[in-house]
Tab-separated table of C-alpha atoms and ligand atoms in Angstrom:
chain	number	residue	atom	x	y	z
A	1	MET	CA	-30.537	2.648	-9.525
A	2	PRO	CA	-33.393	4.447	-7.529
A	3	ALA	CA	-33.072	8.135	-6.585
A	4	THR	CA	-33.204	7.245	-2.897
A	5	ALA	CA	-30.312	5.142	-3.110
A	6	ILE	CA	-27.674	8.068	-3.014
A	7	PRO	CA	-29.314	10.001	-0.235
A	8	ARG	CA	-29.713	7.120	1.938
A	9	LEU	CA	-25.963	6.073	1.390
A	10	LEU	CA	-24.927	9.809	2.586
A	11	ASP	CA	-27.070	9.705	5.297
A	12	HIS	CA	-25.540	6.703	6.575
A	13	TYR	CA	-22.172	8.090	6.074
A	14	ARG	CA	-22.983	11.250	8.070
A	15	ARG	CA	-23.971	9.201	10.941
A	16	THR	CA	-21.644	6.319	11.119
A	17	ALA	CA	-17.924	7.931	9.245
A	18	ARG	CA	-14.985	6.331	10.393
A	19	ASP	CA	-12.852	9.030	12.196
A	20	LEU	CA	-9.905	8.880	10.396
A	21	PRO	CA	-6.666	11.125	10.748
A	22	TRP	CA	-6.702	12.355	7.375
A	23	ARG	CA	-10.240	13.087	6.655
A	24	THR	CA	-12.732	16.003	7.532
A	25	PRO	CA	-15.516	14.597	9.066
A	26	PRO	CA	-18.997	15.069	6.660
A	27	GLY	CA	-20.805	18.149	7.196
A	28	SER	CA	-17.294	19.861	8.443
A	29	ASP	CA	-16.698	23.715	7.385
A	30	LYS	CA	-12.743	22.633	6.827
A	31	THR	CA	-11.627	21.899	3.562
A	32	PRO	CA	-9.528	18.691	3.366
A	33	ASP	CA	-5.862	19.383	2.928
A	34	PRO	CA	-4.996	17.932	-0.486
A	35	TYR	CA	-1.439	16.961	0.910
A	36	LYS	CA	-3.031	14.898	3.720
A	37	VAL	CA	-5.527	13.198	0.973
A	38	TRP	CA	-2.890	12.390	-1.531
A	39	LEU	CA	-0.518	11.102	1.170
A	40	SER	CA	-2.945	8.890	2.882
A	41	GLU	CA	-4.136	7.471	-0.412
A	42	ILE	CA	-0.773	6.706	-1.419
A	43	MET	CA	-0.042	4.856	1.901
A	44	LEU	CA	-3.193	3.074	1.666
A	45	GLN	CA	-2.993	1.636	-1.552
A	46	GLN	CA	-2.270	-2.247	-0.802
A	47	THR	CA	-1.934	-1.548	3.134
A	48	THR	CA	-4.676	-1.651	5.843
A	49	VAL	CA	-5.689	1.586	7.560
A	50	ALA	CA	-4.495	0.047	10.991
A	51	THR	CA	-1.015	-0.177	9.414
A	52	VAL	CA	-1.250	3.066	7.867
A	53	THR	CA	-2.148	5.289	10.747
A	54	PRO	CA	0.815	5.338	12.957
A	55	ARG	CA	3.132	5.716	9.804
A	56	TYR	CA	0.959	8.303	8.564
A	57	TRP	CA	1.320	10.447	11.775
A	58	ARG	CA	5.100	9.777	11.586
A	59	PHE	CA	5.354	11.207	8.171
A	60	LEU	CA	3.223	14.102	8.995
A	61	GLU	CA	5.276	15.017	11.982
A	62	ARG	CA	8.612	14.744	10.021
A	63	TRP	CA	7.564	16.462	6.753
A	64	PRO	CA	4.266	18.770	7.917
A	65	THR	CA	3.864	19.903	4.228
A	66	VAL	CA	4.517	19.136	0.580
A	67	ASP	CA	7.433	21.236	0.357
A	68	ASP	CA	9.113	19.861	3.338
A	69	LEU	CA	8.935	16.194	1.818
A	70	ALA	CA	10.211	17.551	-1.778
A	71	ALA	CA	13.063	18.838	0.020
A	72	ALA	CA	14.009	15.741	2.145
A	73	PRO	CA	16.688	13.389	0.690
A	74	LEU	CA	15.169	10.311	-1.079
A	75	GLU	CA	17.038	8.021	1.162
A	76	GLU	CA	15.319	9.336	4.163
A	77	VAL	CA	11.981	9.044	2.589
A	78	LEU	CA	12.622	5.395	1.678
A	79	ALA	CA	13.920	4.698	5.223
A	80	GLU	CA	10.645	6.195	6.668
A	81	TRP	CA	8.694	4.078	4.287
A	82	ALA	CA	10.366	0.680	5.550
A	83	GLY	CA	8.097	-1.961	6.492
A	84	LEU	CA	5.051	-0.594	4.451
A	85	GLY	CA	6.077	-2.481	1.279
A	86	TYR	CA	5.732	-1.833	-2.606
A	87	TYR	CA	8.545	0.838	-2.647
A	88	ALA	CA	8.188	2.066	-5.779
A	89	ARG	CA	5.171	4.083	-4.052
A	90	ALA	CA	7.831	5.746	-1.992
A	91	ARG	CA	10.098	6.817	-4.984
A	92	ASN	CA	6.983	8.280	-6.756
A	93	LEU	CA	5.551	9.986	-3.745
A	94	HIS	CA	9.148	11.844	-3.214
A	95	LEU	CA	9.287	12.668	-7.212
A	96	CYS	CA	5.641	13.767	-7.121
A	97	ALA	CA	6.309	15.967	-4.155
A	98	LYS	CA	9.262	17.846	-5.940
A	99	GLN	CA	6.752	18.442	-8.956
A	100	VAL	CA	3.710	19.643	-6.875
A	101	ALA	CA	6.297	21.791	-4.866
A	102	ALA	CA	7.624	23.337	-8.302
A	103	LEU	CA	3.974	23.909	-9.407
A	104	GLY	CA	3.182	25.674	-5.952
A	105	GLY	CA	0.586	23.467	-4.838
A	106	PHE	CA	-1.496	20.728	-5.620
A	107	PRO	CA	-3.286	20.984	-9.371
A	108	ASN	CA	-7.494	21.041	-8.752
A	109	THR	CA	-8.671	18.844	-11.333
A	110	GLU	CA	-8.722	15.017	-11.793
A	111	ALA	CA	-6.804	15.550	-15.280
A	112	ARG	CA	-3.998	17.083	-13.850
A	113	LEU	CA	-3.448	15.463	-10.954
A	114	ARG	CA	-3.260	12.159	-13.097
A	115	ALA	CA	-0.087	13.643	-14.697
A	116	LEU	CA	1.685	13.545	-11.767
A	117	PRO	CA	4.240	10.418	-10.617
A	118	GLY	CA	2.526	7.673	-8.842
A	119	ILE	CA	-1.070	9.232	-9.345
A	120	GLY	CA	-3.278	6.909	-11.450
A	121	ASP	CA	-6.936	7.077	-12.131
A	122	TYR	CA	-8.328	6.075	-8.461
A	123	THR	CA	-5.966	8.343	-6.856
A	124	ALA	CA	-6.372	11.140	-9.178
A	125	ALA	CA	-10.232	11.289	-8.697
A	126	ALA	CA	-10.371	10.916	-4.962
A	127	ILE	CA	-7.882	13.637	-4.440
A	128	ALA	CA	-10.022	16.039	-7.074
A	129	SER	CA	-13.323	14.734	-5.270
A	130	ILE	CA	-12.242	14.756	-1.513
A	131	ALA	CA	-10.040	17.756	-1.591
A	132	PHE	CA	-11.345	19.928	-4.149
A	133	GLY	CA	-14.739	18.864	-4.664
A	134	GLU	CA	-14.809	17.944	-8.453
A	135	THR	CA	-17.310	15.292	-9.479
A	136	ALA	CA	-15.222	12.033	-10.760
A	137	THR	CA	-15.694	8.854	-10.318
A	138	VAL	CA	-13.699	7.146	-7.912
A	139	VAL	CA	-13.039	3.334	-8.568
A	140	ASP	CA	-11.077	1.450	-6.094
A	141	THR	CA	-11.635	-2.440	-5.252
A	142	ASN	CA	-13.770	-1.634	-2.341
A	143	VAL	CA	-16.414	0.329	-5.328
A	144	GLU	CA	-15.715	-2.242	-7.451
A	145	ARG	CA	-17.096	-5.071	-5.475
A	146	ILE	CA	-20.073	-2.911	-4.366
A	147	VAL	CA	-21.002	-2.272	-7.787
A	148	ALA	CA	-20.801	-5.777	-9.096
A	149	ARG	CA	-23.044	-6.475	-6.202
A	150	LEU	CA	-25.550	-3.863	-6.297
A	151	HIS	CA	-25.908	-5.251	-10.174
A	152	ALA	CA	-25.178	-9.081	-9.392
A	153	ILE	CA	-22.733	-9.002	-12.376
A	154	PRO	CA	-21.819	-12.563	-12.869
A	155	ARG	CA	-18.375	-12.611	-14.245
A	156	PRO	CA	-15.151	-11.878	-12.358
A	157	ILE	CA	-14.325	-8.016	-11.978
A	158	LYS	CA	-11.131	-8.296	-14.270
A	159	ASN	CA	-13.413	-9.509	-17.109
A	160	VAL	CA	-15.910	-6.511	-16.828
A	161	ARG	CA	-13.933	-3.314	-15.596
A	162	PRO	CA	-15.520	-1.075	-18.260
A	163	LYS	CA	-18.789	-1.814	-17.277
A	164	ILE	CA	-18.134	-1.488	-13.549
A	165	ARG	CA	-16.859	2.051	-14.337
A	166	ALA	CA	-19.721	3.172	-16.105
A	167	LEU	CA	-22.065	1.959	-13.472
A	168	ALA	CA	-20.008	3.436	-10.619
A	169	ALA	CA	-20.084	6.811	-12.453
A	170	ASP	CA	-23.728	6.698	-12.238
A	171	LEU	CA	-23.534	6.875	-8.539
A	172	PHE	CA	-21.514	9.949	-8.596
A	173	ALA	CA	-23.158	11.862	-11.331
A	174	ASP	CA	-25.349	14.036	-8.929
A	175	GLY	CA	-22.444	15.800	-6.756
A	176	HIS	CA	-21.217	15.307	-3.293
A	177	ALA	CA	-18.344	13.028	-5.301
A	178	GLY	CA	-15.850	13.393	-2.224
A	179	ASP	CA	-18.707	12.426	0.303
A	180	ILE	CA	-20.076	9.541	-1.964
A	181	ALA	CA	-16.141	8.075	-2.445
A	182	GLN	CA	-15.519	8.268	1.318
A	183	ALA	CA	-19.389	6.560	2.041
A	184	LEU	CA	-18.114	3.894	-0.334
A	185	MET	CA	-14.850	3.403	1.310
A	186	ASP	CA	-16.261	2.895	4.583
A	187	LEU	CA	-19.160	0.743	3.476
A	188	GLY	CA	-16.516	-1.723	1.430
A	189	ALA	CA	-14.401	-1.702	4.970
A	190	THR	CA	-16.993	-2.510	7.320
A	191	ILE	CA	-20.062	-3.822	5.458
A	192	CYS	CA	-19.906	-4.949	2.260
A	193	ARG	CA	-16.781	-6.791	3.126
A	194	PRO	CA	-15.138	-9.014	0.689
A	195	LYS	CA	-16.413	-12.054	3.016
A	196	ALA	CA	-19.561	-12.212	4.738
A	197	PRO	CA	-21.074	-8.954	3.915
A	198	ARG	CA	-23.241	-7.359	6.642
A	199	CYS	CA	-26.451	-6.955	4.497
A	200	ASP	CA	-28.444	-6.176	7.761
A	201	GLN	CA	-26.697	-3.067	8.472
A	202	CYS	CA	-26.153	-1.508	4.546
A	203	PRO	CA	-28.123	1.343	3.433
A	204	LEU	CA	-27.806	0.338	0.040
A	205	ALA	CA	-29.652	-3.454	0.640
A	206	ALA	CA	-32.905	-2.458	-0.498
A	207	VAL	CA	-31.661	-1.749	-4.039
A	208	CYS	CA	-28.836	-4.476	-3.963
A	209	LYS	CA	-29.441	-7.562	-6.572
A	210	ALA	CA	-26.857	-9.918	-5.018
A	211	HIS	CA	-28.259	-9.358	-1.368
A	212	ALA	CA	-31.621	-10.025	-3.325
A	213	SER	CA	-30.353	-13.294	-4.748
A	214	GLY	CA	-29.458	-14.404	-1.074
A	215	THR	CA	-25.868	-15.350	-1.778
A	216	PRO	CA	-24.519	-11.716	-1.967
A	217	GLU	CA	-20.804	-13.291	-1.027
A	218	ALA	CA	-21.197	-15.107	-4.401
A	219	TYR	CA	-20.739	-11.858	-6.133
A	220	PRO	CA	-18.100	-10.996	-7.839
A	221	PRO	CA	-16.942	-14.292	-8.844
A	222	LYS	CA	-13.405	-15.224	-8.362
A	223	PRO	CA	-11.055	-15.711	-11.235
A	224	ALA	CA	-9.319	-18.884	-11.676
A	225	LYS	CA	-5.975	-18.801	-9.458
A	226	LYS	CA	-2.663	-18.606	-10.994
A	227	ASP	CA	0.181	-20.350	-9.541
A	228	ARG	CA	2.805	-17.817	-7.971
A	229	PRO	CA	6.444	-18.440	-9.519
A	230	GLU	CA	8.768	-19.323	-6.769
A	231	ARG	CA	12.461	-17.539	-7.280
A	232	HIS	CA	15.676	-18.223	-5.036
A	233	GLY	CA	18.418	-16.083	-3.881
A	234	THR	CA	21.303	-15.836	-1.359
A	235	ALA	CA	21.683	-12.961	1.075
A	236	TRP	CA	25.119	-12.640	2.896
A	237	ILE	CA	25.444	-11.873	6.380
A	238	ILE	CA	28.874	-9.768	7.119
A	239	GLU	CA	29.129	-9.149	10.647
A	240	GLN	CA	32.210	-7.302	12.223
A	241	ASP	CA	32.367	-5.420	15.710
A	242	GLU	CA	28.442	-5.475	16.361
A	243	ALA	CA	27.667	-3.902	12.889
A	244	ILE	CA	26.316	-5.946	9.852
A	245	PHE	CA	27.083	-4.869	6.247
A	246	LEU	CA	24.674	-3.265	4.211
A	247	VAL	CA	24.322	-2.056	0.958
A	248	ARG	CA	21.668	-0.261	-1.124
A	249	ARG	CA	19.742	-1.855	-4.066
A	250	PRO	CA	19.613	-0.389	-7.477
A	251	GLY	CA	17.307	2.794	-7.940
A	252	LYS	CA	14.967	0.873	-10.245
A	253	GLY	CA	12.745	-2.716	-9.999
A	254	LEU	CA	11.670	-4.220	-6.734
A	255	LEU	CA	12.914	-2.640	-3.531
A	256	GLY	CA	14.586	-0.037	-5.722
A	257	GLY	CA	16.888	2.308	-3.668
A	258	MET	CA	16.153	0.621	-0.185
A	259	ALA	CA	18.804	-0.539	2.138
A	260	ALA	CA	19.441	-4.597	1.685
A	261	LEU	CA	21.556	-7.539	2.914
A	262	PRO	CA	24.478	-8.145	0.000
A	263	GLY	CA	23.854	-11.478	-2.017
A	264	SER	CA	22.973	-12.972	-5.446
A	265	ASP	CA	20.594	-11.998	-7.746
A	266	TRP	CA	17.158	-13.640	-7.278
A	267	GLN	CA	16.635	-16.578	-10.138
A	268	ASP	CA	13.486	-18.786	-11.166
A	269	GLY	CA	13.838	-22.515	-10.383
A	270	PRO	CA	14.904	-24.682	-8.231
A	271	PRO	CA	17.418	-23.792	-5.334
A	272	VAL	CA	20.821	-23.887	-5.993
A	273	GLN	CA	21.360	-25.427	-2.800
A	274	ALA	CA	18.903	-26.667	0.184
A	275	GLY	CA	19.262	-27.002	3.729
A	276	SER	CA	20.930	-24.152	5.101
A	277	LEU	CA	18.903	-21.360	6.768
A	278	ALA	CA	16.548	-19.543	4.623
A	279	VAL	CA	13.546	-17.246	4.687
A	280	ARG	CA	10.452	-17.116	2.487
A	281	HIS	CA	8.958	-13.970	1.265
A	282	VAL	CA	5.820	-13.565	-0.689
A	283	PHE	CA	5.738	-10.555	-3.168
A	284	THR	CA	2.665	-9.571	-5.433
A	285	HIS	CA	4.060	-11.532	-8.404
A	286	PHE	CA	6.230	-14.173	-7.073
A	287	ALA	CA	7.671	-15.946	-3.709
A	288	LEU	CA	11.391	-15.841	-2.603
A	289	THR	CA	13.227	-17.978	-0.661
A	290	LEU	CA	16.299	-16.260	0.682
A	291	ARG	CA	18.967	-18.525	1.613
A	292	LEU	CA	21.344	-16.941	4.364
A	293	GLU	CA	25.043	-17.106	4.077
A	294	SER	CA	27.649	-16.089	6.762
A	295	ARG	CA	30.627	-14.229	5.332
A	296	ALA	CA	33.826	-12.825	7.097
A	297	THR	CA	34.174	-10.037	4.725
A	298	PRO	CA	32.427	-8.156	1.852
A	299	PRO	CA	33.852	-8.451	-1.565
A	300	ASP	CA	36.769	-5.857	-2.237
A	301	GLU	CA	34.623	-3.657	-4.865
A	302	MET	CA	31.403	-3.713	-3.078
A	303	GLU	CA	30.062	-0.557	-2.038
A	304	GLY	CA	27.889	-0.405	1.072
A	305	TRP	CA	28.304	0.393	4.964
A	306	TRP	CA	28.559	-0.804	8.597
A	307	GLN	CA	25.220	-0.478	10.074
A	308	PRO	CA	25.438	-0.912	14.052
A	309	ILE	CA	23.195	-3.442	14.893
A	310	SER	CA	22.152	-1.577	17.846
A	311	HIS	CA	20.760	0.728	15.064
A	312	LEU	CA	19.138	-1.703	12.826
A	313	ASP	CA	15.977	0.106	12.456
A	314	ALA	CA	17.396	3.239	11.645
A	315	ALA	CA	18.687	1.875	8.124
A	316	GLY	CA	15.023	1.447	6.717
A	317	LEU	CA	15.293	-2.038	5.835
A	318	PRO	CA	12.392	-3.687	3.960
A	319	THR	CA	10.358	-6.446	5.969
A	320	LEU	CA	12.164	-9.118	3.727
A	321	TYR	CA	15.740	-8.115	5.266
A	322	VAL	CA	14.283	-7.661	8.617
A	323	LYS	CA	13.126	-11.320	8.759
A	324	ALA	CA	16.129	-12.430	7.580
A	325	ILE	CA	18.533	-10.769	10.160
A	326	GLU	CA	16.122	-11.827	13.084
A	327	ALA	CA	16.237	-15.374	11.633
A	328	TRP	CA	19.529	-15.225	11.517
A	329	ARG	CA	20.164	-13.626	15.077
A	330	ALA	CA	17.592	-16.423	16.709
A	331	LEU	CA	19.864	-19.076	15.384
A	332	GLU	CA	22.945	-17.539	16.706
A	333	ARG	CA	21.281	-16.993	19.854
A	334	GLU	CA	20.145	-20.955	19.906
A	335	ALA	CA	23.883	-21.887	18.990
A	336	ALA	CA	25.302	-19.818	21.950
A	337	LEU	CA	22.635	-21.473	24.417
A	338	ILE	CA	23.907	-24.866	22.915
A	339	ALA	CA	27.453	-24.021	23.428
B	401	LIG	S1	-26.656	-5.202	0.602
B	401	LIG	FE1	-24.933	-6.524	0.810
B	401	LIG	S2	-23.901	-7.232	-0.553
B	401	LIG	FE2	-25.651	-5.159	-1.506
B	401	LIG	S3	-24.105	-3.677	-1.357
B	401	LIG	FE3	-24.991	-3.979	0.804
B	401	LIG	S4	-23.650	-5.229	2.087
B	401	LIG	FE4	-23.201	-5.247	-0.197
């Protein structure tokens, strides 16, 4: 990579940096708060800036410091996380906050950050470089795509990760790792986008081999698609006196510890019954069709609670169950109109 590429990238970042609530503007004297950097990085995993921003403010308002978050009950943290998906993040967030509070603050090196729950290679490098100025190699999907394009690597990213990491390390080798990481995040989000990269606005165009090829979007090539497995389950709608019966899912596994509608396990294979009202929800590794069934009362041994329908938001239901209840209530409204 020519020596001029990084100064050009940093200059572009200083002029065009996105104004994000967790970010200290480039050139500012203020040191970024590791709590805010950490919180935003965890929230931004698999979730867009537009979705995260209002939720980030709400989190900070409720728990302004890592000590406040550590002292909060897990159920409240999970409820506040509702709708953001990937709920293991919220459980790890809480566990991590407890460990950080016990340590008296965030560790300031990539290696020690990586030892905390929910902090992987990328997040540890991002916090270490942005909040503590450590020279770390920050590689997320944006950086992978940019590096694959800069070098016109003709293979899918999943087949060349060590090579991409080694090439990315060159970008971070001469210091300013925090600004370089944020510059690449911005570049990946606004210019070197997965589709239709805006090479005419890119500070790295002069050194980019994918751009020189004339077909930058062809890099990195996509891997062959695998079919997503289908699963099926039943959820029970149990309503009494303007309240709906909810349960808490087991602490471990998908949607672990979250509020939920009671119902059957989710199973592979064809649906047991067809034709009744159902909602479909696509998770990362499978698609679920959840059939909805009315019941008069919960089974005797079932633990749960009656949630007033007027305060359904406060239950912290994941999107799957919000969709299911909305579909059910729409059907009820339709039936009332016909009657
Ligand atoms: S020149 Fe185009 S393909 Fe290359 S890094 Fe910039 S935006 Fe991406």
